[in-house]
Amino acid sequence: MKTFADKAIAYYQSLTAPSSLPPGVGVMNPYEQPAVRAIVEQFYTRFYMDTQPRVFVLGINPGRFGAGVTGISFTTPQNLRRYCGIDNDLRDTPELSSRFIYQVVEAFGGAAAFYNRFFLTSLFPLALTKETTNGGTVNYNFYDDKQTTAALWPAITEAVRTQISFGADRRVAVCLGRKNETYLNRLNEQQGFFDRIVTLDHPRYILQYKSKALSTYLDQYISTLYDCLAKP
């Protein structure tokens, strides 16, 4: 029988970027890089080499400094080393969401304990970028314009469907982000992926706008995660 790790590794290493995005919207596919492919294999082999269902924790789409670099959701190169014990030569990157998520991971008991029960992922699995007027690029969300949402909706549907097959506890899913909730609820109404969805404020929002209440949000996250594990 294939393990959660077997299915996840095969999926991420086979991802290809969509070709029908609006002008100015780009996609980062780190899984094309040998170093990232090796990281993905190490990470899932270490934390998911079993057939136990996980509660899914779903973000929007990866950031260009998190999974857009490492291939691991909400995880920068430095946090991959520090908290997951996976050495790598990738350049350290700034990523607010990863900083908060790994405070949650540590509060839950560390990476092994957290990943034994949860699967961090996103509705769309690849990082999106947007060209700026001065020639630079910034993070972009799949819901930031209607054209991008419509173009990616079939891919989002298939991405969530496929990831559920890794081994999801479909009784509940955790949604990260209040706006993301709108789209996950729409998807769930269409597809019936999860029995219920609970929503938490997005890590980036917390650190960018609510950092003075960090401990309160951390407690809320931990409480919600334990509630999701409780039998109905």
Short mmCIF file of N, CA and C in Angstrom, two decimals, residues 57-59 74 96-97 100-105 107-108 114 118 120 174-178 198-207 213-229:
data_model
loop_
_atom_site.label_atom_id
_atom_site.label_comp_id
_atom_site.label_asym_id
_atom_site.label_seq_id
_atom_site.Cartn_x
_atom_site.Cartn_y
_atom_site.Cartn_z
N VAL A 57 -4.79 21.61 6.50
CA VAL A 57 -4.74 23.04 6.82
C VAL A 57 -4.39 23.75 5.52
N LEU A 58 -5.36 24.49 4.98
CA LEU A 58 -5.26 24.98 3.60
C LEU A 58 -5.08 26.50 3.52
N GLY A 59 -3.98 26.91 2.92
CA GLY A 59 -3.75 28.31 2.63
C GLY A 59 -4.27 28.68 1.25
N PHE A 74 4.52 26.85 3.58
CA PHE A 74 4.78 27.74 4.71
C PHE A 74 6.16 27.53 5.32
N LEU A 96 6.84 36.09 6.45
CA LEU A 96 6.10 36.27 7.69
C LEU A 96 5.26 35.05 8.04
N SER A 97 4.59 34.50 7.05
CA SER A 97 3.70 33.36 7.32
C SER A 97 4.47 32.20 7.92
N PHE A 100 5.25 32.63 11.70
CA PHE A 100 4.13 32.33 12.60
C PHE A 100 3.81 30.84 12.62
N ILE A 101 3.78 30.22 11.46
CA ILE A 101 3.42 28.80 11.38
C ILE A 101 4.36 27.96 12.23
N TYR A 102 5.64 28.28 12.22
CA TYR A 102 6.56 27.45 13.01
C TYR A 102 6.52 27.77 14.49
N GLN A 103 5.97 28.89 14.87
CA GLN A 103 5.63 29.10 16.28
C GLN A 103 4.48 28.18 16.68
N VAL A 104 3.52 28.03 15.77
CA VAL A 104 2.42 27.09 16.00
C VAL A 104 2.94 25.66 16.08
N VAL A 105 3.80 25.30 15.14
CA VAL A 105 4.38 23.95 15.12
C VAL A 105 5.09 23.65 16.43
N ALA A 107 4.64 25.14 19.35
CA ALA A 107 3.67 25.11 20.45
C ALA A 107 2.89 23.81 20.47
N PHE A 108 2.75 23.18 19.32
CA PHE A 108 2.03 21.91 19.24
C PHE A 108 2.90 20.74 19.69
N PHE A 114 3.45 17.69 15.02
CA PHE A 114 2.51 18.45 14.20
C PHE A 114 2.20 17.73 12.90
N PHE A 118 -1.29 16.71 10.99
CA PHE A 118 -1.77 17.75 10.07
C PHE A 118 -0.98 17.76 8.76
N LEU A 120 -0.10 20.64 5.94
CA LEU A 120 -0.14 22.03 5.49
C LEU A 120 -0.08 22.07 3.97
N VAL A 174 -9.09 22.96 7.99
CA VAL A 174 -8.80 24.28 8.53
C VAL A 174 -8.43 25.20 7.38
N CYS A 175 -9.12 26.31 7.27
CA CYS A 175 -8.87 27.31 6.23
C CYS A 175 -8.07 28.46 6.82
N LEU A 176 -6.99 28.83 6.18
CA LEU A 176 -6.19 29.97 6.62
C LEU A 176 -6.51 31.19 5.77
N GLY A 177 -7.13 32.17 6.40
CA GLY A 177 -7.47 33.40 5.70
C GLY A 177 -8.96 33.58 5.53
N ARG A 178 -9.46 34.75 5.93
CA ARG A 178 -10.91 35.00 5.87
C ARG A 178 -11.40 35.11 4.42
N VAL A 198 -13.36 25.05 9.29
CA VAL A 198 -13.15 26.09 10.31
C VAL A 198 -12.07 27.04 9.80
N THR A 199 -12.20 28.31 10.11
CA THR A 199 -11.32 29.31 9.53
C THR A 199 -10.54 30.06 10.61
N LEU A 200 -9.28 30.28 10.32
CA LEU A 200 -8.40 31.08 11.17
C LEU A 200 -7.83 32.24 10.36
N ASP A 201 -7.50 33.32 11.05
CA ASP A 201 -6.87 34.44 10.35
C ASP A 201 -5.53 33.99 9.76
N HIS A 202 -5.20 34.54 8.61
CA HIS A 202 -3.99 34.12 7.91
C HIS A 202 -2.74 34.54 8.68
N PRO A 203 -1.73 33.68 8.73
CA PRO A 203 -0.49 34.02 9.45
C PRO A 203 0.12 35.34 9.03
N ARG A 204 0.12 35.63 7.74
CA ARG A 204 0.71 36.90 7.28
C ARG A 204 -0.05 38.09 7.83
N TYR A 205 -1.38 38.00 7.85
CA TYR A 205 -2.21 39.07 8.40
C TYR A 205 -1.89 39.27 9.88
N ILE A 206 -1.74 38.18 10.61
CA ILE A 206 -1.48 38.26 12.04
C ILE A 206 -0.18 39.00 12.32
N LEU A 207 0.89 38.61 11.65
CA LEU A 207 2.19 39.23 11.92
C LEU A 207 2.29 40.63 11.34
N ALA A 213 -0.98 41.16 19.40
CA ALA A 213 -1.87 40.12 19.95
C ALA A 213 -1.39 38.72 19.55
N LEU A 214 -0.08 38.59 19.29
CA LEU A 214 0.46 37.34 18.78
C LEU A 214 0.13 36.15 19.67
N SER A 215 0.31 36.31 20.97
CA SER A 215 0.07 35.19 21.88
C SER A 215 -1.40 34.75 21.86
N THR A 216 -2.31 35.72 21.70
CA THR A 216 -3.73 35.38 21.62
C THR A 216 -4.03 34.56 20.37
N TYR A 217 -3.45 34.98 19.24
CA TYR A 217 -3.66 34.23 18.00
C TYR A 217 -3.02 32.86 18.06
N LEU A 218 -1.87 32.77 18.70
CA LEU A 218 -1.21 31.48 18.84
C LEU A 218 -2.07 30.52 19.66
N ASP A 219 -2.63 31.02 20.74
CA ASP A 219 -3.53 30.20 21.57
C ASP A 219 -4.75 29.76 20.76
N GLN A 220 -5.27 30.67 19.95
CA GLN A 220 -6.45 30.36 19.13
C GLN A 220 -6.13 29.26 18.13
N TYR A 221 -4.98 29.35 17.51
CA TYR A 221 -4.57 28.31 16.56
C TYR A 221 -4.48 26.96 17.25
N ILE A 222 -3.78 26.90 18.37
CA ILE A 222 -3.57 25.62 19.06
C ILE A 222 -4.90 25.04 19.52
N SER A 223 -5.74 25.88 20.07
CA SER A 223 -7.06 25.42 20.53
C SER A 223 -7.88 24.86 19.37
N THR A 224 -7.86 25.57 18.23
CA THR A 224 -8.62 25.12 17.06
C THR A 224 -8.08 23.80 16.53
N LEU A 225 -6.77 23.66 16.48
CA LEU A 225 -6.16 22.43 15.98
C LEU A 225 -6.53 21.24 16.86
N TYR A 226 -6.51 21.41 18.16
CA TYR A 226 -6.89 20.32 19.05
C TYR A 226 -8.37 20.00 18.92
N ASP A 227 -9.19 21.02 18.72
CA ASP A 227 -10.62 20.78 18.52
C ASP A 227 -10.86 19.94 17.26
N CYS A 228 -10.07 20.21 16.24
CA CYS A 228 -10.22 19.46 14.98
C CYS A 228 -9.85 17.99 15.14
N LEU A 229 -9.00 17.70 16.09
CA LEU A 229 -8.58 16.31 16.32
C LEU A 229 -9.55 15.55 17.21
#
